[in-house]
Short mmCIF file of C-alpha atoms and ligand atoms in Angstrom, two decimals:
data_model
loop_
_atom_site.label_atom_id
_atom_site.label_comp_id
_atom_site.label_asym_id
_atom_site.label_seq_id
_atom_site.Cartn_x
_atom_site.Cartn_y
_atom_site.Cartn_z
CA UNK W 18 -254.60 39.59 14.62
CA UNK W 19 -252.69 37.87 11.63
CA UNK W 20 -252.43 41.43 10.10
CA UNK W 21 -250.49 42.68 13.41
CA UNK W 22 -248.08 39.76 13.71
CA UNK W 23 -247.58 40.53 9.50
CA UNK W 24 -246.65 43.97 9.91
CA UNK W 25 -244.74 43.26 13.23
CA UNK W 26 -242.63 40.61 11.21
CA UNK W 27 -242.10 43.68 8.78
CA UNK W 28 -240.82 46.03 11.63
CA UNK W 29 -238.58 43.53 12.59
CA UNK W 30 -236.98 42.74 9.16
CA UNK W 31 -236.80 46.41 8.51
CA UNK W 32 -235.09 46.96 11.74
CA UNK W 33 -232.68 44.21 11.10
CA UNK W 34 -231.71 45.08 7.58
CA UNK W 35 -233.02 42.47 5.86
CA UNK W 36 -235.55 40.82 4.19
CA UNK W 37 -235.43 37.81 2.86
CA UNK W 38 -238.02 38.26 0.16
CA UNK W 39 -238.40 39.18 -3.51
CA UNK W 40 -240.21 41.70 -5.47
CA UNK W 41 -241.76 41.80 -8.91
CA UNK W 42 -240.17 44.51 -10.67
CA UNK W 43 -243.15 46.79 -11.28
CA UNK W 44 -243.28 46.71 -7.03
CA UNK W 45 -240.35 48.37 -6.38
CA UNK W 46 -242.62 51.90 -6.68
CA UNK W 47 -245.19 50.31 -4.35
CA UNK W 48 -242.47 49.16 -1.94
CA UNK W 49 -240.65 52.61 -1.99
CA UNK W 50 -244.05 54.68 -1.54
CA UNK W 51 -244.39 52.29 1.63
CA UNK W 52 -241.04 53.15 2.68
CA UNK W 53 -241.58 56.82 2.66
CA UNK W 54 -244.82 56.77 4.44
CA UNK W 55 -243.74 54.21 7.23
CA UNK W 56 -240.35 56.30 7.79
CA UNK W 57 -242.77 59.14 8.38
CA UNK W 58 -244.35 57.43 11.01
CA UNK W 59 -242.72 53.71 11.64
CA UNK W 60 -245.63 52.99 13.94
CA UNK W 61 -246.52 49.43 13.50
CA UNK W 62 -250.07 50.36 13.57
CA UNK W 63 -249.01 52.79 10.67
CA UNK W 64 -247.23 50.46 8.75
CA UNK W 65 -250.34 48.00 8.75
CA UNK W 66 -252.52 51.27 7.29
CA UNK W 67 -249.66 52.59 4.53
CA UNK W 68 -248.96 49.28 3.19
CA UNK W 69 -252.53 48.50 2.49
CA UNK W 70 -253.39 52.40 1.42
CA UNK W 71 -250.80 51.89 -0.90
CA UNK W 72 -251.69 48.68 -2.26
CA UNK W 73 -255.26 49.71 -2.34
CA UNK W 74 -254.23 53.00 -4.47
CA UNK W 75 -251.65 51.09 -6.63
CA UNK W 76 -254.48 48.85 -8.16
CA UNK W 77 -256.55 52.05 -9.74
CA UNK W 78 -253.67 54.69 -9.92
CA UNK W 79 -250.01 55.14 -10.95
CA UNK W 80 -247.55 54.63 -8.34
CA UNK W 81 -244.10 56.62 -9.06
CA UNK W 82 -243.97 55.56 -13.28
CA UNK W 83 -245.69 52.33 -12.93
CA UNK W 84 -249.53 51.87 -13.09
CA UNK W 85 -250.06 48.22 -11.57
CA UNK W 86 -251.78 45.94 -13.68
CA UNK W 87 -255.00 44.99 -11.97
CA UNK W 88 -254.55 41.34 -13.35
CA UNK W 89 -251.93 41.26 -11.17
CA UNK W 90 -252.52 42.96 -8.29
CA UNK W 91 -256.58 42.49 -7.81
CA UNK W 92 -258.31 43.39 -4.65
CA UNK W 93 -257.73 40.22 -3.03
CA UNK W 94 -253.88 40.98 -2.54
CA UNK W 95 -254.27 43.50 -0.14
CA UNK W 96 -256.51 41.34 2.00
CA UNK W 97 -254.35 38.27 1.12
CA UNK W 98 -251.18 40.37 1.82
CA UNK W 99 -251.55 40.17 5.60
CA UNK W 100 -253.68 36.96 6.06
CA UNK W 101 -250.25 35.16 5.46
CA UNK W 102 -247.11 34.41 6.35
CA UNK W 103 -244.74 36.95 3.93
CA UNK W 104 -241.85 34.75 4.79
CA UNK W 105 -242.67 31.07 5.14
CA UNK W 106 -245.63 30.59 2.90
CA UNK W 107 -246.02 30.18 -0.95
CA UNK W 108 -248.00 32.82 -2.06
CA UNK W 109 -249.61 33.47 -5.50
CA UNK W 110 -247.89 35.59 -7.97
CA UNK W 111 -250.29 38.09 -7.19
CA UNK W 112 -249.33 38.75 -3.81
CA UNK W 113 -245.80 39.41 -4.12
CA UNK W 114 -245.91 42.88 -2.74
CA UNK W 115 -244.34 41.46 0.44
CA UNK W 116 -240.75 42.97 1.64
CA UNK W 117 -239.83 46.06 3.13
CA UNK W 118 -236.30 45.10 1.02
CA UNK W 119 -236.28 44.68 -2.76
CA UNK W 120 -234.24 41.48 -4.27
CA UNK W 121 -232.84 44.26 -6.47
CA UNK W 122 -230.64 45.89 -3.36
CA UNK W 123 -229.15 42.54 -2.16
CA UNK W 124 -225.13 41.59 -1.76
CA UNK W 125 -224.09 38.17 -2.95
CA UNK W 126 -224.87 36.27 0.51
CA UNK W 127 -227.75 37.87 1.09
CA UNK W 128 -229.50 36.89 -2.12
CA UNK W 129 -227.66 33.04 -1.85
CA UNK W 130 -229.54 33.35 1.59
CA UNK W 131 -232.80 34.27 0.44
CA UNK W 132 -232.70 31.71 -2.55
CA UNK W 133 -231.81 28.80 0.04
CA UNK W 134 -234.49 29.93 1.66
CA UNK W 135 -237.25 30.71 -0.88
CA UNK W 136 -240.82 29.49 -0.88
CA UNK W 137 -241.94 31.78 -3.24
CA UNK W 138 -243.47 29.51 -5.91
CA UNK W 139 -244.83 25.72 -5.92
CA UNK W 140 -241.28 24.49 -7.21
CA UNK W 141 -240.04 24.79 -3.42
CA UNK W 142 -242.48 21.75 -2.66
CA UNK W 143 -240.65 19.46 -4.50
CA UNK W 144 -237.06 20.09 -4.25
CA UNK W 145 -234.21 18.45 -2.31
CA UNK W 146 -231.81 21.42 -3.11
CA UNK W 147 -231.80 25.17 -4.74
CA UNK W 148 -229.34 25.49 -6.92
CA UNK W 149 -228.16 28.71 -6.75
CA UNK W 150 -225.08 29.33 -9.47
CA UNK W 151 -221.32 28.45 -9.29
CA UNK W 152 -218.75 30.38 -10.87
CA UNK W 153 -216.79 33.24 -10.56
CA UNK W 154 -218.59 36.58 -8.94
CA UNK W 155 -216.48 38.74 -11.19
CA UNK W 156 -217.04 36.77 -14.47
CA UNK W 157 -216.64 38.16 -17.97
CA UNK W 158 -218.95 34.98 -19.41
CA UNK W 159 -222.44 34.40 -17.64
CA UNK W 160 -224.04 31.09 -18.67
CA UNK W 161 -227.62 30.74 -17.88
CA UNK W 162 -230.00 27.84 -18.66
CA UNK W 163 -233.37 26.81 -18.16
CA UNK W 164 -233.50 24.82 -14.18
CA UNK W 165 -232.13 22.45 -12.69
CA UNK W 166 -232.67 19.07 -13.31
CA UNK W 167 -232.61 15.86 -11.93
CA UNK W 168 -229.51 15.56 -11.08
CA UNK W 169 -229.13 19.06 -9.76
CA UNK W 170 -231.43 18.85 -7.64
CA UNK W 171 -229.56 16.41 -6.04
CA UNK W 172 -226.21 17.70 -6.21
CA UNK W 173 -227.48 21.45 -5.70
CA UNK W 174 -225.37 22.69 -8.43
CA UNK W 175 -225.89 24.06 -12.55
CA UNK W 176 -225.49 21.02 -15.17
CA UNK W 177 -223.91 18.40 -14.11
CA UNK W 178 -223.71 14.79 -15.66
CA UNK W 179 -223.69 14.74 -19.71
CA UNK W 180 -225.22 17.96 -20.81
CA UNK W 181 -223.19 19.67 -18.17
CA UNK W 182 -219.75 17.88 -19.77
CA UNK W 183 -221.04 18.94 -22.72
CA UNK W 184 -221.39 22.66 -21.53
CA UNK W 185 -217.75 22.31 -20.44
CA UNK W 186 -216.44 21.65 -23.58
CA UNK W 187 -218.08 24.59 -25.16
CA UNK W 188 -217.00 26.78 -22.66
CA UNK W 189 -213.57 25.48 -23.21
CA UNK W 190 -213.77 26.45 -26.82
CA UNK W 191 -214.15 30.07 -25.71
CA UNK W 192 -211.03 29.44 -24.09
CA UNK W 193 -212.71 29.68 -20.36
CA UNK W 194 -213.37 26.82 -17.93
CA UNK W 195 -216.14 26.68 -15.13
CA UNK W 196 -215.77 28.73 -12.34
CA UNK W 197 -212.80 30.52 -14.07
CA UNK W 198 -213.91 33.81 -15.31
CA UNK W 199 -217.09 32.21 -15.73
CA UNK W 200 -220.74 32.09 -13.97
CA UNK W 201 -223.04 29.85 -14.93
CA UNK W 202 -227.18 29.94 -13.27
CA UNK W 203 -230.47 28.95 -14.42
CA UNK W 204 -233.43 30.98 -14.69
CA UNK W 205 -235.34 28.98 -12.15
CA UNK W 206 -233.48 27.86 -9.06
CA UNK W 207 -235.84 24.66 -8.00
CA UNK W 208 -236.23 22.21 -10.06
CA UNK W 209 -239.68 21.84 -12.35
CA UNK W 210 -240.96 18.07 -12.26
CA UNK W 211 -244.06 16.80 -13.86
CA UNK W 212 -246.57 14.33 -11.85
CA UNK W 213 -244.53 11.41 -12.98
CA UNK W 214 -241.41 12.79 -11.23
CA UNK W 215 -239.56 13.71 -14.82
CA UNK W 216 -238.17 17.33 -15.38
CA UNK W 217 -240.00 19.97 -17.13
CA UNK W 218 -239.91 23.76 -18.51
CA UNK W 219 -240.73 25.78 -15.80
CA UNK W 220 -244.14 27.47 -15.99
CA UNK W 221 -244.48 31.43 -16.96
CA UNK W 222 -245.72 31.90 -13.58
CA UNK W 223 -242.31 30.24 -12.21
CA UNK W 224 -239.99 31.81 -14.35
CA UNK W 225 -241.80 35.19 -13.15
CA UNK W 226 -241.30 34.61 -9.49
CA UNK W 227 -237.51 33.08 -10.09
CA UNK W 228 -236.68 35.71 -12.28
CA UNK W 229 -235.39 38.94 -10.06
CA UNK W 230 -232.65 36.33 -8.32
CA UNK W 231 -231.24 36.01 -12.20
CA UNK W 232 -231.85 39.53 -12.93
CA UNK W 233 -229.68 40.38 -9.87
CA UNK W 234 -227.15 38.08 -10.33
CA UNK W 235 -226.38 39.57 -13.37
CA UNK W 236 -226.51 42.99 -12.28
CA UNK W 237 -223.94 41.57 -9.65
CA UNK W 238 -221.85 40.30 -11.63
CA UNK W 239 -221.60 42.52 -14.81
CA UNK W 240 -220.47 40.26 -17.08
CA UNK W 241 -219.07 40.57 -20.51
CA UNK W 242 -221.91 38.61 -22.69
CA UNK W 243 -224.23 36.46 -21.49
CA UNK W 244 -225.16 33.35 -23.39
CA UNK W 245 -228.38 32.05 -23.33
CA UNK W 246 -228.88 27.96 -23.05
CA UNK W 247 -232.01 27.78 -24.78
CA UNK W 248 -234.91 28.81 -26.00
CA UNK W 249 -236.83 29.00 -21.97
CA UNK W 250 -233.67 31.00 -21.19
CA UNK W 251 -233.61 33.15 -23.77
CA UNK W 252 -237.11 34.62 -23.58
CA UNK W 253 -237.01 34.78 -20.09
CA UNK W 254 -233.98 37.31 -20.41
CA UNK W 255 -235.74 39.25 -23.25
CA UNK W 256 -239.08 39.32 -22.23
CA UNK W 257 -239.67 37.76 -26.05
CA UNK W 258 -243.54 36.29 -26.79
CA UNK W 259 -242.57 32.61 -25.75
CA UNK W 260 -243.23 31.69 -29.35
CA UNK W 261 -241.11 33.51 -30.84
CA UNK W 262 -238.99 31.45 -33.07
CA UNK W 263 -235.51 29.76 -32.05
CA UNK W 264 -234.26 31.45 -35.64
CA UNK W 265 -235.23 35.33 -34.35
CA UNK W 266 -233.22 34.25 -31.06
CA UNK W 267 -230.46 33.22 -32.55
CA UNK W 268 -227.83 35.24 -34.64
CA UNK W 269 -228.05 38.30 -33.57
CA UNK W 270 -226.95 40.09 -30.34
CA UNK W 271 -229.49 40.51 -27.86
CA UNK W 272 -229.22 43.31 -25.12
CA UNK W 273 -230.18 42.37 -21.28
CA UNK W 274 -230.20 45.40 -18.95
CA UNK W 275 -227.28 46.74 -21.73
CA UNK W 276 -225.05 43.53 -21.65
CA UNK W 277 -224.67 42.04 -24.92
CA UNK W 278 -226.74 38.77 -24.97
CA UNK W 279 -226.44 35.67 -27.10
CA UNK W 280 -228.86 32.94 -27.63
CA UNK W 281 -227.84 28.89 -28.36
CA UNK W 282 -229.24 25.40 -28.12
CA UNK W 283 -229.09 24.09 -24.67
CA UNK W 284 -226.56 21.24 -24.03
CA UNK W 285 -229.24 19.18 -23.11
CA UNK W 286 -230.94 19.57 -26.86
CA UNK W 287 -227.67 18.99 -28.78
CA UNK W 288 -227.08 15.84 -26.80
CA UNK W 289 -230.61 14.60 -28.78
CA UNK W 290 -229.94 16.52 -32.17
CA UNK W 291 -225.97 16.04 -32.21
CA UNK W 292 -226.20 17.64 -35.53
CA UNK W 293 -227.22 21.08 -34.34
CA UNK W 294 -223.88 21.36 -32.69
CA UNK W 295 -222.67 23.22 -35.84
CA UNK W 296 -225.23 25.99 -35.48
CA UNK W 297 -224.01 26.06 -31.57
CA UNK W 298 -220.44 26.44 -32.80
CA UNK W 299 -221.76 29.51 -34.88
CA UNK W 300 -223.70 30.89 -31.99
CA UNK W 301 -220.71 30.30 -30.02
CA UNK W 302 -218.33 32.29 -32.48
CA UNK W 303 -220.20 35.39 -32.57
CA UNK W 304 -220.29 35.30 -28.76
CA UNK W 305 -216.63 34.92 -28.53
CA UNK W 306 -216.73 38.03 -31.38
CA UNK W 307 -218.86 40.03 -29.36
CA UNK W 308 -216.45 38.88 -26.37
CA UNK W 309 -213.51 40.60 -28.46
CA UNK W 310 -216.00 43.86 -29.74
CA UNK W 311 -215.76 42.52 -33.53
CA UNK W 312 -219.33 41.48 -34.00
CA UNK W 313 -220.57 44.25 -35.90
S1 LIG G 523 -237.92 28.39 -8.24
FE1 LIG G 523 -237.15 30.37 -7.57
S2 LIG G 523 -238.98 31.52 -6.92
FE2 LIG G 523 -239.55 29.32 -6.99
S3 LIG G 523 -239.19 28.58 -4.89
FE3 LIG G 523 -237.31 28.17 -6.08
S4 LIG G 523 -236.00 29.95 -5.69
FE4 LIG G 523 -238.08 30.54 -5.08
#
């Protein structure tokens, strides 16, 4: 009975043109070999059958150019997939083969909508607002940094208080302010907490749910050069072994779906090792130089 109501949910969203859900990248194939086969025959009945034939295939074959790690998607998703809620419940990672719409094809409002909105990993519990971005749509400079923090997740907006006065004035010695040609987001959009309430790196498992809402935000907005605030946000945009060392991130231009990418300290971090600022004047240079085209 769950399984009908699932796949009636699904008709409906697909009907109305949206939704509101997100999509590991290696499930757009899945989600598109759905598509085809329900469009075929958009019986709900149908849909229940071709979502979980294609699940069931994806976990031992190739679907499209992607074979499916198992790891990821075992056996229990498919039974999982329609024993809950694809909307209002926190599912595991593993069961993110969910929407009949990809996170990838959303406008602006539609993706603000669906991160408002999101229950998609355990950071939902705990947060009092998402903090989404702020900035300009059409930016040349995307900032991004790790999550929100305490304050945030108050105020529902990207570093605020000292390390976010601090990310000001670096983004004033580019010779850009926030919100004027200027974006600046987080990897996760809820803010991690530990069990005494204090803020934390978010978890791989976090960053990997969060991470198509960045990913599409920057495709978006097509900015100029991205900087990186950080070490978390840095590997989560280049898909770097998280130990890779701060000095391989640093100095060098990094490329994130083909925009030029720069890595530096996180305001945060130079407000506890003041005297790494001069390295974050550095990486800030050969941003600004790969801002003007003269960094190689
Ligand atoms: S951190 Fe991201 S994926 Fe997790 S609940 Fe918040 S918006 Fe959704």
């Amino acid at each position: 009975m769950q399984s009908n109501q699932a796949a009636t949910r699904i008709k409906m969203l697909t009907e109305m043109g949206i939704g509101p859900v997100w999509l590991p990248r290696y499930a757009d194939a899945i989600q598109e070999a759905i598509e085809v086969s329900v469009t075929a025959d958009p019986s709900i009945d149908h849909i229940e059958t071709a979502t979980q034939s294609v699940i069931a295939e994806a976990i031992v074959a190739p679907v499209g150019n992607m074979q499916v790690p198992e790891a990821v998607l075992s056996d229990e998703t498919a039974s999982a997939w329609f024993d809950q809620s694809p909307v209002s419940d926190v599912l595991p990672v593993s069961s993110r083969v969910v929407a009949l719409r990809s996170v990838s094809d959303m406008s602006w409002d539609e993706l603000e909508a669906s991160v408002a909105s999101c229950r998609a990993c355990g950071l939902c519990e705990g947060r009092q607002k998402t903090v989404f971005g702020v900035g300009a749509r059409t930016a040349n400079w995307l900032f991004v940094g790790e999550g929100p923090g305490y304050n945030e997740n108050i105020q529902g907006e990207p570093f605020v208080g000292a390390a976010g006065q601090l990310l000001d004035n670096m983004l004033l010695s580019l010779g850009v302010r926030r919100g004027e040609r200027t974006y600046i987001a987080n990897v996760v959009k809820c803010r991690p907490s530990n069990q005494e309430g204090k803020d934390r790196p978010p978890s791989a498992d976090e960053i990997a749910s969060c991470l198509p809402y960045l990913e599409r935000q920057i495709a978006l907005i097509q900015p100029q050069v991205i900087v990186a605030l950080g070490k978390t946000a840095a590997i989560a945009l280049t898909g770097f072994d998280p130990e890779t060392p701060v000095t391989q991130l640093r100095n060098k231009v990094h490329r994130v779906a083909g925009i030029p990418m720069v890595a530096t300290y996180h305001p945060a971090y130079l407000l506890r090792k003041p005297l790494e600022k001069s390295k974050a004047w550095q990486d800030l240079c050969l941003a600004q130089r790969t801002f003007d085209g003269t960094s190689v």
